[in-house]
mmCIF file of C-alpha atoms in Angstrom:
data_model
loop_
_atom_site.group_PDB
_atom_site.id
_atom_site.type_symbol
_atom_site.label_atom_id
_atom_site.label_comp_id
_atom_site.label_asym_id
_atom_site.label_seq_id
_atom_site.Cartn_x
_atom_site.Cartn_y
_atom_site.Cartn_z
ATOM 1 C CA GLN A 7 -7.090 7.273 -15.678
ATOM 2 C CA GLN A 8 -5.010 5.329 -13.107
ATOM 3 C CA GLN A 9 -5.432 7.567 -10.223
ATOM 4 C CA VAL A 10 -7.322 6.962 -7.419
ATOM 5 C CA LYS A 11 -8.211 10.632 -5.627
ATOM 6 C CA GLN A 12 -8.450 10.607 -1.961
ATOM 7 C CA SER A 13 -9.922 13.383 0.580
ATOM 8 C CA PRO A 14 -9.314 14.908 2.910
ATOM 9 C CA GLN A 15 -5.731 15.004 3.286
ATOM 10 C CA SER A 16 -6.098 15.223 7.125
ATOM 11 C CA LEU A 17 -8.957 15.109 9.677
ATOM 12 C CA ILE A 18 -9.827 15.880 12.943
ATOM 13 C CA VAL A 19 -12.737 14.083 14.766
ATOM 14 C CA GLN A 20 -14.035 14.310 18.620
ATOM 15 C CA LYS A 21 -14.156 11.059 20.114
ATOM 16 C CA GLY A 22 -17.439 9.097 19.748
ATOM 17 C CA GLY A 23 -17.916 10.934 16.419
ATOM 18 C CA ILE A 24 -17.966 9.751 12.762
ATOM 19 C CA SER A 25 -14.926 9.993 10.462
ATOM 20 C CA ILE A 26 -15.566 9.878 7.005
ATOM 21 C CA ILE A 27 -12.921 9.529 4.065
ATOM 22 C CA ASN A 28 -13.758 9.764 0.256
ATOM 23 C CA CYS A 29 -12.492 8.289 -2.674
ATOM 24 C CA ALA A 30 -12.971 8.615 -6.493
ATOM 25 C CA TYR A 31 -11.738 6.738 -9.472
ATOM 26 C CA GLU A 32 -12.058 6.841 -13.133
ATOM 27 C CA ASN A 33 -10.793 3.455 -14.588
ATOM 28 C CA THR A 34 -14.234 1.272 -14.762
ATOM 29 C CA ALA A 35 -11.794 -1.755 -14.931
ATOM 30 C CA PHE A 36 -11.017 -1.703 -11.242
ATOM 31 C CA ASP A 37 -12.718 -4.727 -9.507
ATOM 32 C CA TYR A 38 -11.523 -4.417 -6.163
ATOM 33 C CA PHE A 39 -11.618 -1.602 -3.397
ATOM 34 C CA PRO A 40 -9.416 -1.906 -0.069
ATOM 35 C CA TRP A 41 -8.956 0.223 2.785
ATOM 36 C CA TYR A 42 -5.511 -0.024 4.525
ATOM 37 C CA GLN A 43 -4.718 1.513 8.023
ATOM 38 C CA GLN A 44 -1.409 2.683 8.769
ATOM 39 C CA PHE A 45 0.170 3.477 12.078
ATOM 40 C CA PRO A 46 3.517 5.546 12.359
ATOM 41 C CA GLY A 47 6.580 3.672 11.591
ATOM 42 C CA LYS A 48 4.515 0.668 10.507
ATOM 43 C CA GLY A 49 3.709 -0.776 7.243
ATOM 44 C CA PRO A 50 -0.476 -0.772 6.021
ATOM 45 C CA ALA A 51 -2.514 -3.463 7.079
ATOM 46 C CA LEU A 52 -5.644 -4.103 4.950
ATOM 47 C CA LEU A 53 -8.652 -2.977 7.382
ATOM 48 C CA ILE A 54 -11.767 -3.727 4.991
ATOM 49 C CA ALA A 55 -12.304 -4.115 1.432
ATOM 50 C CA ILE A 56 -15.234 -4.627 -1.312
ATOM 51 C CA ARG A 57 -16.145 -5.498 -4.422
ATOM 52 C CA PRO A 58 -18.078 -3.335 -6.928
ATOM 53 C CA ASP A 59 -21.338 -5.292 -7.244
ATOM 54 C CA VAL A 60 -21.912 -4.711 -3.328
ATOM 55 C CA SER A 61 -22.978 -1.100 -2.290
ATOM 56 C CA GLU A 62 -22.026 -1.352 1.354
ATOM 57 C CA LYS A 63 -19.809 -3.707 3.643
ATOM 58 C CA LYS A 64 -19.758 -3.242 7.415
ATOM 59 C CA GLU A 65 -17.370 -4.761 9.651
ATOM 60 C CA GLY A 66 -17.570 -3.612 13.333
ATOM 61 C CA ARG A 67 -17.279 0.327 13.431
ATOM 62 C CA PHE A 68 -15.891 0.401 9.942
ATOM 63 C CA THR A 69 -18.194 0.652 6.827
ATOM 64 C CA ILE A 70 -17.315 0.940 3.119
ATOM 65 C CA SER A 71 -19.940 2.640 0.950
ATOM 66 C CA PHE A 72 -19.782 2.096 -2.735
ATOM 67 C CA ASN A 73 -21.287 4.004 -5.420
ATOM 68 C CA LYS A 74 -20.471 2.646 -8.660
ATOM 69 C CA SER A 75 -22.301 4.878 -10.965
ATOM 70 C CA ALA A 76 -20.600 7.770 -9.421
ATOM 71 C CA LYS A 77 -17.159 6.115 -9.292
ATOM 72 C CA GLN A 78 -17.106 6.865 -5.715
ATOM 73 C CA PHE A 79 -16.507 5.033 -2.034
ATOM 74 C CA SER A 80 -16.153 6.103 1.010
ATOM 75 C CA LEU A 81 -14.859 4.923 4.482
ATOM 76 C CA HIS A 82 -17.179 5.623 7.529
ATOM 77 C CA ILE A 83 -15.654 5.000 11.129
ATOM 78 C CA MET A 84 -18.393 5.155 13.680
ATOM 79 C CA ASP A 85 -18.030 5.963 17.292
ATOM 80 C CA SER A 86 -14.323 7.115 16.317
ATOM 81 C CA GLN A 87 -11.917 6.284 19.100
ATOM 82 C CA PRO A 88 -8.174 7.823 20.252
ATOM 83 C CA GLY A 89 -6.851 4.336 18.874
ATOM 84 C CA ASP A 90 -8.133 4.800 15.431
ATOM 85 C CA SER A 91 -5.843 7.694 14.959
ATOM 86 C CA ALA A 92 -3.551 6.793 12.005
ATOM 87 C CA THR A 93 -3.307 7.136 8.126
ATOM 88 C CA TYR A 94 -5.912 5.509 6.062
ATOM 89 C CA PHE A 95 -5.350 4.693 2.318
ATOM 90 C CA CYS A 96 -7.970 3.591 -0.221
ATOM 91 C CA ALA A 97 -7.303 1.604 -3.048
ATOM 92 C CA ALA A 98 -8.343 0.091 -6.398
ATOM 93 C CA SER A 99 -7.060 -2.741 -7.959
ATOM 94 C CA ARG A 100 -7.637 -4.498 -11.564
ATOM 95 C CA ASP A 101 -6.247 -7.558 -13.431
ATOM 96 C CA SER A 102 -3.062 -6.807 -15.605
ATOM 97 C CA GLY A 103 -1.997 -9.543 -17.288
ATOM 98 C CA GLY A 104 -2.529 -12.040 -14.629
ATOM 99 C CA TYR A 105 -1.325 -9.658 -12.076
ATOM 100 C CA GLN A 106 -3.803 -7.493 -9.990
ATOM 101 C CA LYS A 107 -2.399 -3.793 -10.094
ATOM 102 C CA VAL A 108 -3.145 -1.852 -6.914
ATOM 103 C CA THR A 109 -3.458 2.013 -7.454
ATOM 104 C CA PHE A 110 -3.173 3.672 -3.935
ATOM 105 C CA GLY A 111 -5.002 7.150 -2.922
ATOM 106 C CA THR A 112 -2.814 9.811 -1.285
ATOM 107 C CA GLY A 113 -3.594 8.860 2.316
ATOM 108 C CA THR A 114 -5.901 10.709 5.100
ATOM 109 C CA LYS A 115 -4.488 11.214 8.366
ATOM 110 C CA LEU A 116 -7.120 11.085 11.252
ATOM 111 C CA GLN A 117 -6.832 12.217 14.525
ATOM 112 C CA VAL A 118 -9.465 11.735 17.050
ATOM 113 C CA ILE A 119 -9.023 13.687 19.926
ATOM 114 C CA PRO A 120 -10.652 12.945 23.268
ATOM 115 C CA ASP B 27 4.328 -15.799 13.635
ATOM 116 C CA GLY B 28 4.258 -15.403 9.937
ATOM 117 C CA GLY B 29 5.042 -11.813 8.450
ATOM 118 C CA ILE B 30 7.430 -10.015 6.529
ATOM 119 C CA THR B 31 10.754 -8.557 7.791
ATOM 120 C CA GLN B 32 12.306 -5.593 6.650
ATOM 121 C CA SER B 33 15.732 -4.228 7.575
ATOM 122 C CA PRO B 34 17.496 -2.238 8.340
ATOM 123 C CA LYS B 35 14.746 0.182 10.081
ATOM 124 C CA TYR B 36 16.790 3.254 9.203
ATOM 125 C CA LEU B 37 19.378 3.241 6.643
ATOM 126 C CA PHE B 38 21.629 6.524 5.615
ATOM 127 C CA ARG B 39 23.094 6.487 2.322
ATOM 128 C CA LYS B 40 25.805 9.040 0.706
ATOM 129 C CA GLU B 41 25.711 10.629 -2.433
ATOM 130 C CA GLY B 42 26.864 8.303 -5.232
ATOM 131 C CA GLN B 43 26.249 5.276 -3.275
ATOM 132 C CA ASN B 44 24.028 2.116 -3.704
ATOM 133 C CA VAL B 45 22.538 0.458 -0.792
ATOM 134 C CA THR B 46 20.310 -2.565 -0.627
ATOM 135 C CA LEU B 47 17.166 -2.867 1.477
ATOM 136 C CA SER B 48 16.254 -6.553 2.699
ATOM 137 C CA CYS B 49 13.054 -7.901 2.518
ATOM 138 C CA GLU B 50 11.994 -11.582 3.688
ATOM 139 C CA GLN B 51 8.722 -13.409 4.527
ATOM 140 C CA ASN B 52 7.792 -16.592 5.818
ATOM 141 C CA LEU B 53 4.286 -16.475 4.641
ATOM 142 C CA ASN B 54 4.823 -18.533 1.549
ATOM 143 C CA HIS B 55 3.470 -16.027 -0.754
ATOM 144 C CA ASP B 56 4.312 -16.201 -4.262
ATOM 145 C CA ALA B 57 4.202 -12.551 -4.953
ATOM 146 C CA MET B 58 6.265 -9.885 -3.565
ATOM 147 C CA TYR B 59 6.281 -5.945 -4.065
ATOM 148 C CA TRP B 60 8.326 -3.056 -3.418
ATOM 149 C CA TYR B 61 6.521 0.260 -2.860
ATOM 150 C CA ARG B 62 7.729 3.717 -2.167
ATOM 151 C CA GLN B 63 6.039 6.206 0.491
ATOM 152 C CA ASP B 64 6.248 10.190 0.173
ATOM 153 C CA PRO B 65 4.245 12.295 2.098
ATOM 154 C CA GLY B 66 1.309 13.260 0.342
ATOM 155 C CA GLN B 67 1.841 11.143 -2.407
ATOM 156 C CA GLY B 68 0.646 7.710 -1.150
ATOM 157 C CA LEU B 69 2.440 4.432 -2.108
ATOM 158 C CA ARG B 70 3.956 4.059 -5.608
ATOM 159 C CA LEU B 71 4.900 0.589 -7.104
ATOM 160 C CA ILE B 72 8.817 0.174 -7.419
ATOM 161 C CA TYR B 73 8.999 -3.522 -8.639
ATOM 162 C CA TYR B 74 6.955 -6.746 -8.395
ATOM 163 C CA SER B 75 7.764 -10.447 -8.567
ATOM 164 C CA GLN B 76 4.980 -12.851 -9.071
ATOM 165 C CA ILE B 77 7.525 -16.369 -8.919
ATOM 166 C CA VAL B 78 10.981 -16.734 -8.317
ATOM 167 C CA ASN B 79 13.821 -15.782 -10.787
ATOM 168 C CA ASP B 80 11.103 -13.100 -12.471
ATOM 169 C CA PHE B 81 10.304 -9.413 -11.615
ATOM 170 C CA GLN B 82 8.493 -6.923 -13.451
ATOM 171 C CA LYS B 83 8.967 -2.984 -13.418
ATOM 172 C CA GLY B 84 6.300 -0.866 -11.337
ATOM 173 C CA ASP B 85 5.447 2.776 -12.268
ATOM 174 C CA ILE B 86 8.804 4.253 -10.779
ATOM 175 C CA ALA B 87 11.510 1.762 -11.310
ATOM 176 C CA GLU B 88 14.284 4.186 -12.651
ATOM 177 C CA GLY B 89 17.049 4.166 -10.361
ATOM 178 C CA TYR B 90 16.186 0.945 -8.416
ATOM 179 C CA SER B 91 16.988 -3.023 -9.263
ATOM 180 C CA VAL B 92 15.726 -6.310 -7.604
ATOM 181 C CA SER B 93 16.494 -9.915 -7.685
ATOM 182 C CA ARG B 94 14.227 -12.875 -6.822
ATOM 183 C CA GLU B 95 16.552 -15.902 -6.238
ATOM 184 C CA LYS B 96 14.646 -17.222 -3.243
ATOM 185 C CA LYS B 97 10.523 -17.300 -2.776
ATOM 186 C CA GLU B 98 11.278 -15.827 0.492
ATOM 187 C CA SER B 99 13.429 -12.786 -0.344
ATOM 188 C CA PHE B 100 13.245 -9.708 -2.412
ATOM 189 C CA PRO B 101 16.143 -7.463 -1.884
ATOM 190 C CA LEU B 102 15.835 -3.967 -3.371
ATOM 191 C CA THR B 103 18.740 -1.852 -4.327
ATOM 192 C CA VAL B 104 18.800 2.009 -4.324
ATOM 193 C CA THR B 105 21.074 2.974 -6.854
ATOM 194 C CA SER B 106 22.987 6.001 -7.349
ATOM 195 C CA ALA B 107 21.078 6.834 -10.265
ATOM 196 C CA GLN B 108 17.796 7.341 -8.330
ATOM 197 C CA LYS B 109 18.113 11.025 -7.930
ATOM 198 C CA ASN B 110 15.594 11.415 -4.743
ATOM 199 C CA PRO B 111 15.967 8.267 -2.842
ATOM 200 C CA THR B 112 15.005 9.859 0.678
ATOM 201 C CA ALA B 113 11.744 7.777 1.376
ATOM 202 C CA PHE B 114 9.917 5.442 3.440
ATOM 203 C CA TYR B 115 10.077 2.325 1.385
ATOM 204 C CA LEU B 116 7.608 -0.862 2.072
ATOM 205 C CA CYS B 117 7.861 -4.396 0.848
ATOM 206 C CA ALA B 118 4.475 -6.674 0.605
ATOM 207 C CA SER B 119 3.629 -9.860 -0.248
ATOM 208 C CA SER B 120 0.585 -11.688 -1.336
ATOM 209 C CA ILE B 121 -0.849 -14.985 -2.464
ATOM 210 C CA ARG B 122 -0.358 -14.783 -6.441
ATOM 211 C CA GLY B 123 -3.403 -13.715 -8.268
ATOM 212 C CA GLN B 124 -5.326 -12.988 -4.885
ATOM 213 C CA VAL B 125 -4.695 -9.359 -3.996
ATOM 214 C CA PHE B 126 -8.512 -9.079 -4.400
ATOM 215 C CA THR B 127 -9.302 -11.329 -1.433
ATOM 216 C CA ASN B 128 -9.821 -10.591 1.981
ATOM 217 C CA TYR B 129 -6.010 -11.430 2.435
ATOM 218 C CA GLY B 130 -4.800 -8.275 0.199
ATOM 219 C CA TYR B 131 -1.276 -7.407 0.987
ATOM 220 C CA THR B 132 0.633 -8.047 3.982
ATOM 221 C CA PHE B 133 3.295 -5.329 4.651
ATOM 222 C CA GLY B 134 6.487 -5.078 6.392
ATOM 223 C CA SER B 135 7.439 -2.240 8.857
ATOM 224 C CA GLY B 136 9.209 -0.345 6.487
ATOM 225 C CA THR B 137 12.845 0.962 5.828
ATOM 226 C CA ARG B 138 13.226 4.744 6.114
ATOM 227 C CA LEU B 139 16.173 5.479 3.934
ATOM 228 C CA THR B 140 17.701 9.247 4.053
ATOM 229 C CA VAL B 141 20.462 10.745 1.840
ATOM 230 C CA VAL B 142 23.119 12.452 3.685
#
């Protein structure tokens, strides 16, 4: 019940295309859904996040779509660029005795080809 | 610039040895975390600490130990009891109780540990 399932494991997209990464969760106690971007040899960095009372959040070329009834959320990268090539992790967090427990998906390795 | 510094970047451990990974932050964050990253398994929580002199086990604490004597520092020891220690280790910090804000976690650049 604590899992966050992420797909696909890897993704190749042409420059200018749309990259879509999907995540699903079971625990309805999750109340915050961030996405992290990780470049090789570096730590992840927060990219964008959403609360479950919002169905969509957009920041530049990055959009999170959230479907509370289906317990699914996805990251869309519009006009994908080679510089977007990285591993993306979805995550979900919930309060656990005053501590926000974060569960990460297994990651999607995105490659944007020219 | 504020951030998290992890050292060393690469570490080699012989069988039966204990090794300690360093994590220092100058963000004035109360909470600090250690994650282990393996290919295809995402990030798994080893230990976390919300305040100085207090820490809690995460999902995969067996074979690891930590200390939190200073707010800025949260070292992780990989003991000989950890049977499969080869992995990428990430330290993170956050404003206590505010992982759910736009701040999220701040991660270090990681330490890659290899058993030789």
